[in-house]
Coordinates of C-alpha atoms in Angstrom, one line a residue:
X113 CA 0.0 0.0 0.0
X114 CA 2.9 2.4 0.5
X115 CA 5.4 1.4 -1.8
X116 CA 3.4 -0.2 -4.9
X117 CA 2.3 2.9 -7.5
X118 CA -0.5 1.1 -8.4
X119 CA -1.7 1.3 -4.8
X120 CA -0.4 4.3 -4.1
X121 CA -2.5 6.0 -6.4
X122 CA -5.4 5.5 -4.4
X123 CA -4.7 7.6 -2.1
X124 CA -1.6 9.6 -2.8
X125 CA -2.4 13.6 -3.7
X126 CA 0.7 13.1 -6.3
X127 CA 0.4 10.9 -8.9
X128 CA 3.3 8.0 -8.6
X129 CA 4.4 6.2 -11.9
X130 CA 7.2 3.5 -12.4
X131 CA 9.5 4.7 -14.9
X132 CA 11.7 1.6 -14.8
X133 CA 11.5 -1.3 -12.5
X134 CA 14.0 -2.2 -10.1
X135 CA 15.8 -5.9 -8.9
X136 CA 13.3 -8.2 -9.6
X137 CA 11.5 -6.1 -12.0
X138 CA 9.4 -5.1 -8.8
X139 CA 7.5 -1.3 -8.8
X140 CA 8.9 -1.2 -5.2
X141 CA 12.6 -2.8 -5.3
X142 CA 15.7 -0.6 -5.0
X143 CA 16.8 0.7 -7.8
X144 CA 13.7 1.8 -8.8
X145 CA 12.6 4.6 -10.7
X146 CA 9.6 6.9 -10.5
X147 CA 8.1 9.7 -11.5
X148 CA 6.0 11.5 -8.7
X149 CA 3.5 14.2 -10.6
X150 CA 2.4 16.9 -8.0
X151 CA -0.8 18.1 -7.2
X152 CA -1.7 20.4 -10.2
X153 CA 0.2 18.6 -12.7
X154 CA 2.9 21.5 -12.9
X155 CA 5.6 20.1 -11.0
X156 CA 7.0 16.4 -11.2
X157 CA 9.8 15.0 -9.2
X158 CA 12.3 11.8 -10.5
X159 CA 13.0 9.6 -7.6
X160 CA 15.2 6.6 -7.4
X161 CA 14.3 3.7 -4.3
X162 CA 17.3 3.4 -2.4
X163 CA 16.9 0.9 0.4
X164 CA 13.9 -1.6 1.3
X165 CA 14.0 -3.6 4.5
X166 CA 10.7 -5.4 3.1
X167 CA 7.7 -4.4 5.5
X168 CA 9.6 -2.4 7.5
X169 CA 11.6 0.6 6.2
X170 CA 11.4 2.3 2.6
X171 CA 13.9 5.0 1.3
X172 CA 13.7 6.5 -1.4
X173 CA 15.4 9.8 -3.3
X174 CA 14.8 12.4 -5.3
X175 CA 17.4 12.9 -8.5
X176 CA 15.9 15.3 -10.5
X177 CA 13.6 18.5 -9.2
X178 CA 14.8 20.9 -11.2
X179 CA 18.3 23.1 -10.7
X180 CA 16.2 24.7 -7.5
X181 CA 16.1 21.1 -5.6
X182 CA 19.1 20.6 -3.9
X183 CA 18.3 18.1 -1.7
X184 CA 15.1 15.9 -1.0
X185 CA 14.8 12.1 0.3
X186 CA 12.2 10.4 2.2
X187 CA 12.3 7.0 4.5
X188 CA 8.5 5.5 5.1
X189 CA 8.8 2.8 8.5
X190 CA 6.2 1.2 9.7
X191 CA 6.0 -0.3 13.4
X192 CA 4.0 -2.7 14.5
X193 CA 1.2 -1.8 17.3
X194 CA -1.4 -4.3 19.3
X195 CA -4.3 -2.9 16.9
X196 CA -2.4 -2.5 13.4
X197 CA 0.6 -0.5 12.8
X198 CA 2.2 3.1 13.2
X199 CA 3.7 4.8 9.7
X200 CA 6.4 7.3 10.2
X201 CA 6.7 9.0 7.1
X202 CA 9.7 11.4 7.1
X203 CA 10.7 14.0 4.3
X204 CA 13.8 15.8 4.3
X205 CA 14.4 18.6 1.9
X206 CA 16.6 21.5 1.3
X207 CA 16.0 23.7 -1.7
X208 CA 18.4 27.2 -2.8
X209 CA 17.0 29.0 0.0
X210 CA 15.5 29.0 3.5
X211 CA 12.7 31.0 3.0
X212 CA 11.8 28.7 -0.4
X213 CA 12.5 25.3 1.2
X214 CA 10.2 26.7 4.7
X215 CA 7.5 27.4 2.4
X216 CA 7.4 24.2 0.2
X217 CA 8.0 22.3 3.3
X218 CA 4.9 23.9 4.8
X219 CA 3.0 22.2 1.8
X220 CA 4.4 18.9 1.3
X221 CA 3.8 18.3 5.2
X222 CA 0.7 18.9 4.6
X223 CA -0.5 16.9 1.5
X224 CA 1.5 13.9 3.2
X225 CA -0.8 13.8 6.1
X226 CA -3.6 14.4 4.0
X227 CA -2.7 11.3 1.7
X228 CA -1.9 9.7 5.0
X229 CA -5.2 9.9 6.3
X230 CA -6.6 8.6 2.9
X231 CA -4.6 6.0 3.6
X232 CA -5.6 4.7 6.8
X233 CA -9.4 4.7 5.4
X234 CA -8.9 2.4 2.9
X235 CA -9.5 -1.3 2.8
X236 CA -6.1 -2.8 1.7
X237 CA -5.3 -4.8 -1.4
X238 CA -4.0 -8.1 -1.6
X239 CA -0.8 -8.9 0.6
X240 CA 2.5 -8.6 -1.4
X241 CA 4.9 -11.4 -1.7
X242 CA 7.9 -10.2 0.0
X243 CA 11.1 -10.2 -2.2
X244 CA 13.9 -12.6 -2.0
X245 CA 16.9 -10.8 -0.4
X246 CA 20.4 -12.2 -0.7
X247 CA 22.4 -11.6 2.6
X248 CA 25.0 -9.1 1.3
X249 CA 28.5 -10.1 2.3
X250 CA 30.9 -7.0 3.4
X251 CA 33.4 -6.7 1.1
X252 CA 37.4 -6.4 1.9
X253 CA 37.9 -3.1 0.4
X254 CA 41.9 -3.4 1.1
X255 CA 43.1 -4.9 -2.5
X256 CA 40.8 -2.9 -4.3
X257 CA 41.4 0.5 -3.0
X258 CA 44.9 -0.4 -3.6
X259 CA 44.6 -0.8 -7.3
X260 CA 42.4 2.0 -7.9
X261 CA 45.0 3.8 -6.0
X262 CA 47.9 2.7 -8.1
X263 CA 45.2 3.6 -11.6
X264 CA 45.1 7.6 -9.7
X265 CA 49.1 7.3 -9.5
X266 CA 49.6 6.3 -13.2
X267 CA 47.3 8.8 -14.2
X268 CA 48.8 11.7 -12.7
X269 CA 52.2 11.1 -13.9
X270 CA 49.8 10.8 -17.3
X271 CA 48.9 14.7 -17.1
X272 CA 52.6 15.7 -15.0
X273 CA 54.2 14.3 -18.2
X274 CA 52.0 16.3 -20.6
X275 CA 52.0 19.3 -18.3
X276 CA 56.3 18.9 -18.8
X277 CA 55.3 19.1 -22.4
X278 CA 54.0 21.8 -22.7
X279 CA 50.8 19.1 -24.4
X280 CA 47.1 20.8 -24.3
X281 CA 46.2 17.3 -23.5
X282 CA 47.3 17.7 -20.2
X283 CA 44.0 19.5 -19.3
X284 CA 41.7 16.4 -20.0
X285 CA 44.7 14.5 -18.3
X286 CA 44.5 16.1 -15.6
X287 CA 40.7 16.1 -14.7
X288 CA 40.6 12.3 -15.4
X289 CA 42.8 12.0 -12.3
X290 CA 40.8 14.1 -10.4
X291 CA 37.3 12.7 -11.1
X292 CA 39.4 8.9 -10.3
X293 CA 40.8 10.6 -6.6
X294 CA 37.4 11.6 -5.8
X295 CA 35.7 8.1 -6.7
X296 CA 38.0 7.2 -4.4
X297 CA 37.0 9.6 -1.8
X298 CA 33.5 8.8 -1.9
X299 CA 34.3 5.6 -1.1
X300 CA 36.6 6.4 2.2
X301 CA 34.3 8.4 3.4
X302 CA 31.3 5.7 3.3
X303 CA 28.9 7.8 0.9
X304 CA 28.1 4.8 -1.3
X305 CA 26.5 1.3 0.0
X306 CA 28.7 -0.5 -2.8
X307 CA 32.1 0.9 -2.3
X308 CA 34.0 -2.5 -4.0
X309 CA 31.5 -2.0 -7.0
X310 CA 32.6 1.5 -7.5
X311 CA 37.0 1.0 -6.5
X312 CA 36.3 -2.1 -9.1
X313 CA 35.5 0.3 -12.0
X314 CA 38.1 2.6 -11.8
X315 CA 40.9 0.0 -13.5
X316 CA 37.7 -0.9 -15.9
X317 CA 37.5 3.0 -16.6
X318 CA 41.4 3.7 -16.9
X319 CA 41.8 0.6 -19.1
X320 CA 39.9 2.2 -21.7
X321 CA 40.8 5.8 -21.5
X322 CA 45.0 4.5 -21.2
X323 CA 45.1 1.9 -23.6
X324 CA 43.4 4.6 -26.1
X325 CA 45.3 7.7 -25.3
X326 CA 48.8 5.4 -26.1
X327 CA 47.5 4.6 -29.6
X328 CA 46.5 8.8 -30.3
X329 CA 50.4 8.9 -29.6
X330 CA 51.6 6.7 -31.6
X331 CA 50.0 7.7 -34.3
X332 CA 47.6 4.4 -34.8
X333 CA 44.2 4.7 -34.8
X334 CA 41.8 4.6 -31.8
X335 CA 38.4 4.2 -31.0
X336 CA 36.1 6.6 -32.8
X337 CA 35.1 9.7 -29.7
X338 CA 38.4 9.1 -28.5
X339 CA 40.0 9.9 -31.9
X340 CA 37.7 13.0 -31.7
X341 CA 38.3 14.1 -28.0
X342 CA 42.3 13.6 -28.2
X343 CA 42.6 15.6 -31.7
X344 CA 40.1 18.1 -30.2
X345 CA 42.1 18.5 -27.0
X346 CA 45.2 19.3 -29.2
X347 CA 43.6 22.4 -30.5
X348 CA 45.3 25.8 -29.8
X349 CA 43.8 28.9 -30.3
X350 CA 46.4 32.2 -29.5
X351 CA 43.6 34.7 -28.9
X352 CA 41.0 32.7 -26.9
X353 CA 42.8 29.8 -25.6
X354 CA 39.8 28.9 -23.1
X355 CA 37.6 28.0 -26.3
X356 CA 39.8 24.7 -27.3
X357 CA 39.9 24.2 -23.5
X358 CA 36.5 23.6 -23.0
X359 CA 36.4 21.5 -26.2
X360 CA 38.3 19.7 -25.2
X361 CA 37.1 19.0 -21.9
X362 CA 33.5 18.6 -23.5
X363 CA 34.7 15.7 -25.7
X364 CA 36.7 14.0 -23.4
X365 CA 33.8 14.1 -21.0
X366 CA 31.6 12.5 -24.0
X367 CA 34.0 9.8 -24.8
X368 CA 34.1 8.0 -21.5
X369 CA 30.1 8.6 -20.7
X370 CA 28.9 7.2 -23.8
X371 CA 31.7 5.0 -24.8
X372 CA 33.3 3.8 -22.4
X373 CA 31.0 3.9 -19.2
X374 CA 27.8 1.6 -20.6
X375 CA 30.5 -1.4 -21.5
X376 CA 32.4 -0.7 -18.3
X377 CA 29.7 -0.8 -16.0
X378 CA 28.4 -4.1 -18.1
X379 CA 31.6 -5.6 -18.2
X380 CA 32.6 -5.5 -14.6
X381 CA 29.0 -7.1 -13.2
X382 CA 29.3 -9.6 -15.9
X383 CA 33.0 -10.9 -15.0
X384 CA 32.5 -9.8 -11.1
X385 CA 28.7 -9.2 -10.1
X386 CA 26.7 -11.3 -12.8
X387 CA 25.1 -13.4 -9.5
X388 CA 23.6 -9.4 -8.3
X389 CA 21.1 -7.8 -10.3
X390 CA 22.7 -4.8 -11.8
X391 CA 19.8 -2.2 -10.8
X392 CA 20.5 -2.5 -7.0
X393 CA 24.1 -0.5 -8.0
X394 CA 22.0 2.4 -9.7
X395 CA 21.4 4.7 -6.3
X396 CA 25.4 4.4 -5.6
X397 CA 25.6 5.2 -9.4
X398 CA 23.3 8.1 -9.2
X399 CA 24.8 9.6 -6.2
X400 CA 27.8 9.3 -8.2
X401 CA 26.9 12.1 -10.1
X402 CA 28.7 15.6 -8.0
X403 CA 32.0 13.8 -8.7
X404 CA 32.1 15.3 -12.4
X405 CA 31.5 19.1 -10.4
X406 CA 33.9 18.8 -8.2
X407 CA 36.5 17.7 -10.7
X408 CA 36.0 20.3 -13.1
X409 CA 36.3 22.8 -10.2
X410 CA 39.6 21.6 -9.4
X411 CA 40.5 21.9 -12.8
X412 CA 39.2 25.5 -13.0
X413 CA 41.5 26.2 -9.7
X414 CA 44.9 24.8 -12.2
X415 CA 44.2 26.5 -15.4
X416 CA 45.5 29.8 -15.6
X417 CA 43.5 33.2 -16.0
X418 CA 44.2 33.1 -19.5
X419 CA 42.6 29.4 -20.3
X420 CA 39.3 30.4 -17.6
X421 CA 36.1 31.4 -19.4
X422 CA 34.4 34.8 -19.0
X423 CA 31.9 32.9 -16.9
X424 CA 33.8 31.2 -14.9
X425 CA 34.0 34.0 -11.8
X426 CA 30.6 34.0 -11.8
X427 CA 29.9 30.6 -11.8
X428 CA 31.8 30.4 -8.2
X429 CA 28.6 32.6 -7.0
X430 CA 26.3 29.8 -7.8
X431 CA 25.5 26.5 -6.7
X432 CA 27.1 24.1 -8.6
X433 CA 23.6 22.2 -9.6
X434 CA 22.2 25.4 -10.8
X435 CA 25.8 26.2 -12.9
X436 CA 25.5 22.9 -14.0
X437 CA 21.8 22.8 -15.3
X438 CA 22.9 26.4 -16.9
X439 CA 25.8 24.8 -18.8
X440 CA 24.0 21.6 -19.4
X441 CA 21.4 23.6 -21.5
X442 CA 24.8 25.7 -23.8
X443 CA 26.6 22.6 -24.1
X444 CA 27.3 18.8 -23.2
X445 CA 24.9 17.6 -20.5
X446 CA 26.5 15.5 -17.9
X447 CA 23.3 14.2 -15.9
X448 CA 21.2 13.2 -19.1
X449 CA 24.4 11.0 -20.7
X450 CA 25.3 9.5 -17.4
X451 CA 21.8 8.4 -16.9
X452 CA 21.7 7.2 -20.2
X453 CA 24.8 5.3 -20.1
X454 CA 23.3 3.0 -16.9
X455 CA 20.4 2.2 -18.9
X456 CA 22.5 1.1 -21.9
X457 CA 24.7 -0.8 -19.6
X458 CA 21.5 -2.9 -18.0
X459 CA 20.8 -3.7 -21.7
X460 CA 24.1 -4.5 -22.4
X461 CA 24.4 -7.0 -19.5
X462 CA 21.2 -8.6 -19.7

């Protein structure tokens, strides 16, 4: 009644759709994805299940509200009592300011406990089957952090060796290393539930992007977008060298989220996972998704004044989700291929 669309639409004031099943093809499994249309049909939310303790606790998160959204997750438990049972719904959210996240706050308490007490005047449906859930086993991070740690070595004596060279590749180069040391990061500091899954694809990842930036140097011929983002990356321009910067950067970007990440992904769960459905990795994939920001602000930090675009100063003002959802609609966006390049990997896999 709380988790199934189907049943949630009898009483929910939003409209809840399935936009893709998650493991076990279930509407309710994590992994999920729905689309949650809000009262007056304006507004709709994309939210991705993120944990289900069958019967007991339900998370779930929102992943795209709109460049205002910051934040916004929700965990539904439900406790036992001698009579029935107690729901605790709880909604956190955190928009671009106080006053705007008080005042949509204010509503969405309100049309909870309004579809809440729908809710507890209804006659319920069938009883679900509760899902088969394999005892997940705690991985030994040790060995894997050590080879992703050894990939982020190689690949900054990769850009310190272009950088020597005075080689506009170095710029590409050197954000590849940074987007690898902060998969890393995200991992020590515990903010994925699958931190082997994601150490495991980083030698995946650099196996690709290495073994195709040695054949651009020696002059034999490499996969197609990486043909296109190396000779792109190699482009000067005297009067306005942040334009073949950015190009650069763009089409580097492009190469490894729609070449290389939808075979990665699939080729890692089929040689290493192929026993775990591949949705239940898509929250820690989504969540995933700030490590491209924070890369390409470290990058922006290293290039000098003359290689920064105009914008770039003002871009610092703003939140990075709203600078991103600004750039996203000028040039290459990040979200939108990422997501895509999941759903091409499931495909590929299955």
């Amino acid at each position: 009644m709380l988790t199934d669309p189907e049943q949630m639409n009898r009483w929910s004031t939003a409209r809840i759709e399935v936009r893709e099943p998650g493991v076990g093809d279930r509407p309710d499994g994590v992994g999920t994805l729905r689309t949650v249309t809000l009262p007056g049909g304006r507004a709709k939310l994309r939210e991705i299940v993120e944990y289900s303790d069958f019967a007991r606790v339900f998370d779930y998160r929102v992943y795209d509200g709109g460049p205002a959204l910051l934040d916004h997750s929700g965990r539904q438990e439900i406790a036992p009592t001698a009579t029935g049972c107690t729901v605790t719904w709880t909604v956190r959210m955190r928009l671009v300011s106080r006053v705007a996240t008080s005042l949509v706050a204010r509503t969405v308490r309100r049309q909870v406990a309004e579809s809440l007490d729908l809710l507890a005047d209804l006659k319920p449906g069938d009883p679900a089957s509760a899902p088969t859930v394999e005892p997940r086993v705690v991985a030994d991070l040790a060995e894997p952090r050590r080879v992703a740690r050894d990939v982020l070595a190689r690949q900054h004596a990769t850009a310190d060796r272009l950088t020597a060279a005075d080689d506009p590749k170095q710029w590409f180069a050197r954000v590849y290393s940074y987007v690898t040391d902060e998969l890393i990061g995200v991992c020590d500091r515990g903010d994925v539930d699958n931190p082997d899954w994601v150490l495991a694809l980083i030698p995946v990842f650099d196996e690709y992007y290495t073994r195709n930036l040695i054949a651009f140097e020696r002059g034999d011929q490499c996969e197609p977008m990486w043909q296109t983002a190396w000779s792109t990356c190699e482009l000067r321009d005297d009067r306005n060298p942040h334009v073949p910067v950015v190009k650069g950067l763009m089409s580097g970007v492009a190469a490894h989220i729609d070449a290389d990440l939808p075979r990665a992904i699939s080729d890692l769960h089929l040689a290493e996972y192929a026993d775990r459905d591949l949705r239940e990795f898509r929250p820690d994939y989504l969540r995933l998704s700030p490590v491209f920001s924070t890369a390409s602000d470290r990058l922006l930090d290293d290039l000098p004044r003359s290689h920064k675009p105009w914008w770039t100063g003002i871009a610092a003002r703003v939140h990075p989700q709203i600078r991103d959802a600004l750039i996203a609609r000028q040039g290459y966006d990040v979200q939108r291929h990422r997501f895509s390049a999941f759903a091409a990997a499931v495909e590929l896999a299955s």
